[in-house]
mmCIF file of C-alpha atoms in Angstrom:
data_model
loop_
_atom_site.group_PDB
_atom_site.id
_atom_site.type_symbol
_atom_site.label_atom_id
_atom_site.label_comp_id
_atom_site.label_asym_id
_atom_site.label_seq_id
_atom_site.Cartn_x
_atom_site.Cartn_y
_atom_site.Cartn_z
ATOM 1 C CA MET A 201 27.651 105.277 96.615
ATOM 2 C CA ARG A 202 29.718 107.813 94.804
ATOM 3 C CA ARG A 203 31.670 108.179 97.691
ATOM 4 C CA VAL A 204 32.517 104.600 97.512
ATOM 5 C CA LEU A 205 33.567 104.746 93.968
ATOM 6 C CA VAL A 206 35.878 107.905 94.721
ATOM 7 C CA GLY A 207 37.415 106.073 97.354
ATOM 8 C CA VAL A 208 37.967 103.089 95.297
ATOM 9 C CA VAL A 209 39.303 104.891 92.269
ATOM 10 C CA ALA A 210 41.631 107.176 94.478
ATOM 11 C CA LEU A 211 43.004 103.981 96.146
ATOM 12 C CA ALA A 212 43.390 102.543 92.730
ATOM 13 C CA VAL A 213 45.691 105.542 91.847
ATOM 14 C CA LEU A 214 47.557 105.221 95.398
ATOM 15 C CA LEU A 215 48.648 101.926 94.437
ATOM 16 C CA GLY A 216 49.200 102.492 90.712
ATOM 17 C CA LEU A 217 51.722 105.060 92.057
ATOM 18 C CA GLY A 218 52.913 103.189 94.892
ATOM 19 C CA THR A 219 53.656 100.102 92.595
ATOM 20 C CA SER A 220 55.382 102.586 89.946
ATOM 21 C CA GLY A 221 57.675 103.751 92.802
ATOM 22 C CA ARG A 222 58.579 100.664 93.625
ATOM 23 C CA ALA A 223 59.328 99.194 90.386
ATOM 24 C CA GLU A 224 61.477 102.642 89.646
ATOM 25 C CA SER A 225 63.334 101.741 92.884
ATOM 26 C CA LEU A 226 63.984 98.009 91.967
ATOM 27 C CA ALA A 227 65.097 99.227 88.347
ATOM 28 C CA SER A 228 67.473 101.706 90.161
ATOM 29 C CA ALA A 229 68.668 99.112 92.854
ATOM 30 C CA ARG A 230 69.387 96.825 89.809
ATOM 31 C CA ALA A 231 71.310 99.184 87.490
ATOM 32 C CA ARG A 232 73.381 100.347 90.608
ATOM 33 C CA GLU A 233 74.120 97.027 91.183
ATOM 34 C CA ARG A 234 75.464 96.261 87.505
ATOM 35 C CA LYS A 235 77.650 99.520 87.764
ATOM 36 C CA LEU A 236 79.234 98.153 91.383
ATOM 37 C CA ARG A 237 79.966 94.828 89.830
ATOM 38 C CA SER A 238 81.480 96.340 86.640
ATOM 39 C CA GLN A 239 83.279 98.940 89.145
ATOM 40 C CA LEU A 240 84.207 95.644 91.281
ATOM 41 C CA GLU A 241 85.939 94.213 88.286
ATOM 42 C CA ALA A 242 87.817 97.196 87.132
ATOM 43 C CA ALA A 243 89.238 97.645 90.673
ATOM 44 C CA THR A 244 90.280 93.882 90.980
ATOM 45 C CA ALA A 245 92.170 94.194 87.222
ATOM 46 C CA GLN A 246 93.614 97.375 88.468
ATOM 47 C CA LEU A 247 94.591 95.501 91.859
ATOM 48 C CA GLU A 248 96.145 92.655 90.063
ATOM 49 C CA ALA A 249 97.992 95.156 87.515
ATOM 50 C CA THR A 250 99.713 96.938 90.515
ATOM 51 C CA ASN A 251 100.406 93.368 92.135
ATOM 52 C CA ASN A 252 102.189 92.368 88.872
ATOM 53 C CA ALA A 253 104.083 95.495 88.821
ATOM 54 C CA LEU A 254 105.027 95.029 92.367
ATOM 55 C CA GLU A 255 106.265 91.631 91.951
ATOM 56 C CA ASP A 256 108.508 92.843 88.697
ATOM 57 C CA THR A 257 109.967 95.773 91.250
ATOM 58 C CA GLU A 258 110.696 93.309 94.015
ATOM 59 C CA ALA A 259 112.570 91.242 91.270
ATOM 60 C CA ARG A 260 114.726 94.601 90.278
ATOM 61 C CA LEU A 261 115.347 95.118 93.946
ATOM 62 C CA GLN A 262 116.639 91.600 94.277
ATOM 63 C CA PHE A 263 118.857 92.207 91.062
ATOM 64 C CA ASP A 264 119.964 95.951 92.320
ATOM 65 C CA ARG A 265 120.856 94.526 95.764
ATOM 66 C CA ARG A 266 123.214 92.101 93.665
ATOM 67 C CA GLN A 267 124.655 94.885 91.724
ATOM 68 C CA LEU A 268 125.208 97.060 94.024
ATOM 69 C CA ASP A 269 127.747 94.399 96.172
ATOM 70 C CA VAL A 270 129.223 93.477 92.950
ATOM 71 C CA ALA A 271 129.992 96.935 92.218
ATOM 72 C CA GLY A 272 130.752 97.486 95.970
ATOM 73 C CA GLN A 273 133.313 94.566 95.459
ATOM 74 C CA GLY A 274 134.740 96.457 92.443
ATOM 75 C CA LEU A 275 135.303 99.860 93.871
ATOM 76 C CA ALA A 276 136.968 98.342 97.157
ATOM 77 C CA ALA A 277 139.408 96.346 94.897
ATOM 78 C CA ALA A 278 140.081 99.346 92.984
ATOM 79 C CA ARG A 279 140.875 101.056 96.270
ATOM 80 C CA ALA A 280 143.460 98.603 97.456
ATOM 81 C CA SER A 281 144.898 98.809 93.954
ATOM 82 C CA LEU A 282 145.304 102.178 93.851
ATOM 83 C CA ALA A 283 146.521 102.489 97.189
ATOM 84 C CA ALA A 284 149.089 99.829 96.747
ATOM 85 C CA GLU A 285 150.377 102.175 93.782
ATOM 86 C CA VAL A 286 150.406 105.255 95.539
ATOM 87 C CA SER A 287 152.066 103.767 98.726
ATOM 88 C CA SER A 288 154.952 102.177 96.904
ATOM 89 C CA LEU A 289 155.664 105.811 95.625
ATOM 90 C CA TYR A 290 155.083 107.310 99.248
ATOM 91 C CA ARG A 291 156.569 105.239 101.946
ATOM 92 C CA SER A 292 157.760 108.222 104.271
ATOM 93 C CA GLY A 293 154.853 107.710 106.449
ATOM 94 C CA GLY A 294 154.206 111.390 107.384
ATOM 95 C CA PHE A 295 151.519 111.581 105.030
ATOM 96 C CA SER A 296 148.753 109.402 103.709
ATOM 97 C CA MET A 297 147.974 109.824 100.311
ATOM 98 C CA VAL A 298 145.251 107.478 99.980
ATOM 99 C CA ASP A 299 143.266 109.355 102.193
ATOM 100 C CA ALA A 300 143.878 112.169 100.352
ATOM 101 C CA LEU A 301 142.432 111.091 97.057
ATOM 102 C CA LEU A 302 140.201 108.687 98.381
ATOM 103 C CA ASP A 303 137.188 110.465 100.021
ATOM 104 C CA ARG A 304 134.527 108.129 100.689
ATOM 105 C CA ASP A 305 131.549 109.981 99.688
ATOM 106 C CA GLY A 306 133.180 110.223 96.210
ATOM 107 C CA GLN A 307 132.419 114.093 95.300
ATOM 108 C CA HIS A 308 135.788 115.031 94.769
ATOM 109 C CA MET A 309 137.625 111.896 94.181
ATOM 110 C CA PRO A 310 137.464 112.576 89.778
ATOM 111 C CA GLN A 311 139.430 115.625 90.123
ATOM 112 C CA ARG A 312 141.768 114.204 92.824
ATOM 113 C CA LEU A 313 142.351 111.101 90.684
ATOM 114 C CA GLU A 314 143.196 113.585 87.907
ATOM 115 C CA LEU A 315 146.106 114.888 90.091
ATOM 116 C CA VAL A 316 147.290 111.384 90.943
ATOM 117 C CA THR A 317 147.404 110.577 86.771
ATOM 118 C CA VAL A 318 149.641 113.884 86.333
ATOM 119 C CA LEU A 319 151.988 112.628 89.138
ATOM 120 C CA LEU A 320 151.864 108.735 88.566
ATOM 121 C CA GLY A 321 151.793 108.810 84.672
ATOM 122 C CA ARG A 322 152.391 105.001 84.585
ATOM 123 C CA GLN A 323 149.282 104.165 86.825
ATOM 124 C CA ALA A 324 146.899 105.658 84.406
ATOM 125 C CA ASP A 325 145.243 102.039 83.958
ATOM 126 C CA THR A 326 144.699 101.849 87.793
ATOM 127 C CA VAL A 327 143.288 105.378 88.025
ATOM 128 C CA ALA A 328 140.799 104.768 85.339
ATOM 129 C CA ASP A 329 139.842 101.759 87.165
ATOM 130 C CA ALA A 330 139.135 103.188 90.293
ATOM 131 C CA LYS A 331 137.167 105.890 88.550
ATOM 132 C CA ALA A 332 135.031 103.433 86.596
ATOM 133 C CA ALA A 333 134.338 101.197 89.735
ATOM 134 C CA ASN A 334 133.856 104.458 91.860
ATOM 135 C CA ALA A 335 130.903 105.578 89.002
ATOM 136 C CA ALA A 336 129.436 102.136 89.020
ATOM 137 C CA TYR A 337 129.015 102.041 92.683
ATOM 138 C CA HIS A 338 127.114 104.889 92.805
ATOM 139 C CA GLN A 339 125.021 104.157 89.904
ATOM 140 C CA ALA A 340 123.940 101.344 91.647
ATOM 141 C CA VAL A 341 123.402 102.972 94.594
ATOM 142 C CA GLU A 342 120.740 105.622 92.847
ATOM 143 C CA GLN A 343 119.430 102.687 90.802
ATOM 144 C CA LEU A 344 118.570 101.025 93.852
ATOM 145 C CA ALA A 345 117.366 104.238 95.566
ATOM 146 C CA ALA A 346 114.755 104.599 92.827
ATOM 147 C CA ASP A 347 113.589 101.045 92.833
ATOM 148 C CA GLN A 348 112.879 101.331 96.515
ATOM 149 C CA ALA A 349 110.917 104.262 96.130
ATOM 150 C CA ARG A 350 108.990 102.965 93.481
ATOM 151 C CA ASP A 351 108.334 99.938 95.659
ATOM 152 C CA ARG A 352 106.945 101.976 98.339
ATOM 153 C CA GLN A 353 104.639 103.794 96.085
ATOM 154 C CA LEU A 354 103.080 100.890 94.574
ATOM 155 C CA ARG A 355 102.681 99.335 97.773
ATOM 156 C CA ALA A 356 100.633 102.493 99.207
ATOM 157 C CA ASP A 357 98.846 102.395 95.617
ATOM 158 C CA GLY A 358 97.966 98.638 96.400
ATOM 159 C CA LYS A 359 96.822 99.506 99.787
ATOM 160 C CA ALA A 360 94.392 102.182 98.512
ATOM 161 C CA GLU A 361 93.290 100.143 95.959
ATOM 162 C CA LEU A 362 92.441 97.063 98.430
ATOM 163 C CA ALA A 363 90.521 99.513 100.581
ATOM 164 C CA LYS A 364 88.609 100.656 97.502
ATOM 165 C CA LEU A 365 87.777 96.788 96.386
ATOM 166 C CA ASN A 366 86.778 96.230 100.223
ATOM 167 C CA LYS A 367 84.390 98.741 100.167
ATOM 168 C CA ARG A 368 82.421 98.427 96.999
ATOM 169 C CA LEU A 369 82.156 94.622 98.342
ATOM 170 C CA VAL A 370 80.305 95.683 101.010
ATOM 171 C CA ALA A 371 77.962 98.194 99.058
ATOM 172 C CA ALA A 372 77.561 95.371 96.572
ATOM 173 C CA ARG A 373 76.467 93.118 99.914
ATOM 174 C CA GLU A 374 74.094 96.380 100.999
ATOM 175 C CA LEU A 375 72.602 96.148 97.646
ATOM 176 C CA MET A 376 71.645 92.643 96.961
ATOM 177 C CA ASP A 377 70.062 92.785 100.471
ATOM 178 C CA ARG A 378 67.990 95.566 99.220
ATOM 179 C CA LEU A 379 67.015 93.857 96.336
ATOM 180 C CA ALA A 380 66.000 90.563 98.293
ATOM 181 C CA GLY A 381 63.330 92.850 99.828
ATOM 182 C CA PHE A 382 61.417 93.437 96.560
ATOM 183 C CA PRO A 383 58.607 90.972 94.977
ATOM 184 C CA GLY A 384 60.853 89.578 92.583
ATOM 185 C CA GLY A 385 64.183 91.155 93.010
ATOM 186 C CA GLN A 386 66.707 89.464 92.010
ATOM 187 C CA ALA A 387 70.694 90.236 92.311
ATOM 188 C CA ALA A 388 72.830 90.489 88.539
ATOM 189 C CA TYR A 389 74.847 87.595 89.622
ATOM 190 C CA PRO A 390 73.794 83.854 88.780
ATOM 191 C CA VAL A 391 71.808 81.645 90.794
ATOM 192 C CA GLY A 392 71.308 78.127 90.793
ATOM 193 C CA THR A 393 73.687 75.558 88.371
ATOM 194 C CA VAL A 394 74.850 75.724 84.880
ATOM 195 C CA ALA A 395 75.258 72.612 82.385
ATOM 196 C CA ILE A 396 78.356 72.159 80.739
ATOM 197 C CA SER A 397 79.108 69.188 78.336
ATOM 198 C CA GLY A 398 76.414 67.386 80.622
ATOM 199 C CA HIS A 399 77.513 68.297 83.686
ATOM 200 C CA PRO A 400 76.242 70.799 86.637
ATOM 201 C CA TYR A 401 78.354 73.496 87.673
ATOM 202 C CA HIS A 402 78.109 76.449 90.060
ATOM 203 C CA CYS A 403 80.260 79.319 91.017
ATOM 204 C CA PRO A 404 82.336 78.375 94.085
ATOM 205 C CA VAL A 405 81.450 81.751 96.164
ATOM 206 C CA GLU A 406 78.578 83.610 97.126
ATOM 207 C CA PRO A 407 77.966 87.021 95.698
ATOM 208 C CA PRO A 408 79.362 89.531 95.916
ATOM 209 C CA TYR A 409 82.192 88.647 94.168
ATOM 210 C CA SER A 410 84.761 90.195 91.945
ATOM 211 C CA PHE A 411 87.481 88.179 89.340
ATOM 212 C CA VAL A 412 89.161 88.927 86.259
ATOM 213 C CA ASP A 413 92.061 86.090 84.528
ATOM 214 C CA THR A 414 95.035 86.359 86.391
ATOM 215 C CA PHE A 415 96.095 82.643 85.020
ATOM 216 C CA GLY A 416 100.155 82.968 84.399
ATOM 217 C CA ALA A 417 100.048 85.992 85.989
ATOM 218 C CA PRO A 418 103.826 86.463 87.617
ATOM 219 C CA ARG A 419 103.824 85.603 91.913
ATOM 220 C CA PRO A 420 106.984 85.618 93.773
ATOM 221 C CA GLY A 421 110.133 83.400 93.785
ATOM 222 C CA GLY A 422 109.788 83.486 89.903
ATOM 223 C CA ARG A 423 106.744 81.323 89.997
ATOM 224 C CA VAL A 424 103.351 82.201 87.822
ATOM 225 C CA HIS A 425 99.738 81.911 88.932
ATOM 226 C CA GLU A 426 98.298 78.687 88.381
ATOM 227 C CA GLY A 427 94.206 79.867 88.874
ATOM 228 C CA ASN A 428 92.186 82.795 89.148
ATOM 229 C CA ASP A 429 91.746 84.693 92.528
ATOM 230 C CA ILE A 430 87.661 85.037 93.188
ATOM 231 C CA MET A 431 87.883 88.465 95.522
ATOM 232 C CA ALA A 432 85.010 88.506 98.409
ATOM 233 C CA PRO A 433 84.601 89.332 101.834
ATOM 234 C CA TRP A 434 85.976 87.353 104.632
ATOM 235 C CA GLY A 435 84.071 84.331 105.843
ATOM 236 C CA ALA A 436 81.846 84.331 102.359
ATOM 237 C CA ARG A 437 80.198 80.863 101.589
ATOM 238 C CA GLU A 438 82.009 78.510 99.113
ATOM 239 C CA PHE A 439 80.511 75.810 97.465
ATOM 240 C CA ALA A 440 81.362 72.717 95.310
ATOM 241 C CA PHE A 441 81.922 73.661 91.536
ATOM 242 C CA THR A 442 80.418 70.451 90.461
ATOM 243 C CA ASN A 443 79.647 67.096 91.592
ATOM 244 C CA GLY A 444 82.216 64.833 93.220
ATOM 245 C CA VAL A 445 84.017 63.966 96.195
ATOM 246 C CA ILE A 446 86.108 66.361 99.201
ATOM 247 C CA SER A 447 89.424 64.100 97.911
ATOM 248 C CA ARG A 448 91.736 66.026 100.448
ATOM 249 C CA GLU A 449 91.978 68.909 102.942
ATOM 250 C CA HIS A 450 95.247 69.741 104.468
ATOM 251 C CA SER A 451 97.270 72.874 104.870
ATOM 252 C CA ASN A 452 100.659 74.487 103.745
ATOM 253 C CA THR A 453 102.599 77.477 103.491
ATOM 254 C CA LEU A 454 101.571 79.242 100.311
ATOM 255 C CA GLY A 455 97.703 77.811 100.063
ATOM 256 C CA GLY A 456 96.969 78.273 103.918
ATOM 257 C CA ILE A 457 93.819 75.925 104.672
ATOM 258 C CA THR A 458 93.188 73.743 101.336
ATOM 259 C CA LEU A 459 91.232 71.291 99.781
ATOM 260 C CA TYR A 460 90.656 69.389 96.591
ATOM 261 C CA LEU A 461 87.760 68.470 94.910
ATOM 262 C CA GLN A 462 87.455 65.430 92.699
ATOM 263 C CA GLY A 463 84.725 66.011 90.599
ATOM 264 C CA ASP A 464 82.262 63.460 88.635
ATOM 265 C CA ASP A 465 83.579 65.037 85.395
ATOM 266 C CA GLY A 466 87.336 63.859 85.826
ATOM 267 C CA ASN A 467 88.572 66.930 86.653
ATOM 268 C CA GLU A 468 90.057 68.089 89.796
ATOM 269 C CA TYR A 469 89.348 71.305 91.543
ATOM 270 C CA TYR A 470 91.642 72.969 94.374
ATOM 271 C CA TYR A 471 90.492 75.489 96.511
ATOM 272 C CA ALA A 472 92.949 77.652 98.710
ATOM 273 C CA HIS A 473 93.381 80.197 101.567
ATOM 274 C CA LEU A 474 90.390 79.327 103.069
ATOM 275 C CA SER A 475 89.399 80.220 106.700
ATOM 276 C CA ARG A 476 87.614 77.362 107.800
ATOM 277 C CA TYR A 477 85.978 73.897 106.323
ATOM 278 C CA ALA A 478 81.903 73.169 106.224
ATOM 279 C CA VAL A 479 82.373 69.332 105.330
ATOM 280 C CA PRO A 480 85.102 66.883 106.075
ATOM 281 C CA GLN A 481 87.469 65.020 103.954
ATOM 282 C CA GLY A 482 85.754 62.195 102.180
ATOM 283 C CA THR A 483 82.429 63.513 101.955
ATOM 284 C CA ARG A 484 80.278 63.274 98.355
ATOM 285 C CA VAL A 485 78.925 66.901 97.311
ATOM 286 C CA LYS A 486 76.652 68.411 94.577
ATOM 287 C CA ALA A 487 77.272 71.479 92.752
ATOM 288 C CA GLY A 488 76.677 74.448 94.672
ATOM 289 C CA GLN A 489 76.855 72.527 98.133
ATOM 290 C CA LEU A 490 78.439 74.508 101.040
ATOM 291 C CA VAL A 491 81.968 73.411 101.639
ATOM 292 C CA SER A 492 83.943 76.110 103.170
ATOM 293 C CA TYR A 493 84.387 79.950 103.756
ATOM 294 C CA VAL A 494 86.685 82.556 102.535
ATOM 295 C CA GLY A 495 89.653 83.318 104.109
ATOM 296 C CA GLN A 496 93.147 84.816 103.921
ATOM 297 C CA THR A 497 95.194 81.799 104.994
ATOM 298 C CA GLY A 498 98.819 81.109 103.844
ATOM 299 C CA ASP A 499 100.353 83.874 101.534
ATOM 300 C CA ALA A 500 97.286 85.483 101.105
ATOM 301 C CA ARG A 501 97.490 86.990 104.506
ATOM 302 C CA TYR A 502 99.330 90.110 102.677
ATOM 303 C CA THR A 503 96.629 90.394 100.637
ATOM 304 C CA ALA A 504 92.735 90.523 100.300
ATOM 305 C CA PRO A 505 90.414 87.607 101.537
ATOM 306 C CA HIS A 506 89.783 85.299 98.440
ATOM 307 C CA LEU A 507 89.374 82.147 97.238
ATOM 308 C CA HIS A 508 92.352 80.929 94.653
ATOM 309 C CA PHE A 509 90.866 78.622 92.392
ATOM 310 C CA GLU A 510 92.319 75.646 90.330
ATOM 311 C CA TYR A 511 91.151 73.516 87.389
ATOM 312 C CA HIS A 512 93.148 70.828 86.993
ATOM 313 C CA PRO A 513 91.584 68.611 84.012
ATOM 314 C CA GLY A 514 92.086 64.732 84.082
ATOM 315 C CA GLY A 515 93.574 65.868 87.550
ATOM 316 C CA GLY A 516 96.797 66.768 85.771
ATOM 317 C CA SER A 517 98.471 69.679 85.131
ATOM 318 C CA PRO A 518 96.534 73.414 86.084
ATOM 319 C CA ALA A 519 94.724 75.462 83.106
ATOM 320 C CA ASP A 520 93.223 78.543 83.270
ATOM 321 C CA PRO A 521 89.747 78.025 84.942
ATOM 322 C CA TYR A 522 88.204 81.693 83.890
ATOM 323 C CA PRO A 523 86.536 80.392 81.010
ATOM 324 C CA MET A 524 84.532 78.030 83.148
ATOM 325 C CA LEU A 525 84.181 80.470 86.003
ATOM 326 C CA LYS A 526 82.780 83.168 83.430
ATOM 327 C CA ARG A 527 80.016 80.802 82.587
ATOM 328 C CA ALA A 528 79.378 79.480 86.184
ATOM 329 C CA CYS A 529 79.566 83.178 87.820
ATOM 330 C CA GLY A 530 78.668 85.402 84.945
#
């Protein structure tokens, strides 16, 4: 009997230790996931900041190229004008003062132009214009080179940040799988639907995901961002944001594979950069129902896989979806 009691006590101790150890592992996994999610949001924000800076630099490069073209035309006109002045005084043909005075790299041009000023007092304005045009041209060249270097650095930074983001998404996925193995284990991401003004809403992307408020951010061609980008692994499932009908499915250059969800709440929701559809056009769906998969079609082929999500109140102009996404996706 004593042996039985001792065995029962020992077993209870072992079970207690095992449960305690498992609880500590579960708590540790949850804490790690919360930390990873915070890091994902930080990485997403940094990537967006880099993309915004890159858009600004691209615009500056276009301006620099126009300025260089104008400066080049001005320099060519100044050279022609100065050549005309010089040739009018030196028509012997035995020596070309233009070649002697106007070296193409401009290193000795100021000194040689000073000589021309002495020789040709009445051509002082022409000489001054040539000097100014030469200085403007070289300044434009230097500015273009500086902005090109910044553009290259930003692209390298963006590539590194994107790799970091993808690595953390993979780590988050692995942690979620680990949490699923625990009794009562649950990810830090919301599950199910939330009610907003009497209507059900569900996060449009399965976890892990990451997003920041990018509504109104600059985009190529002078456009602004009309939605929020939800970063997620390629092929991740996308869900109906609310009850409604998939009113349209089509492809375009910017959005790639897209769909429109006409919600029962009277609003329209736009999904872009999909990899493929899960339901046909005209399907009635419920909040949280699978409708498509994350991709990087359209202009997203130059970035990371993500869902571009837009919110059109009453089917009109886009509004910032971030407050609603934050409530549905956490």
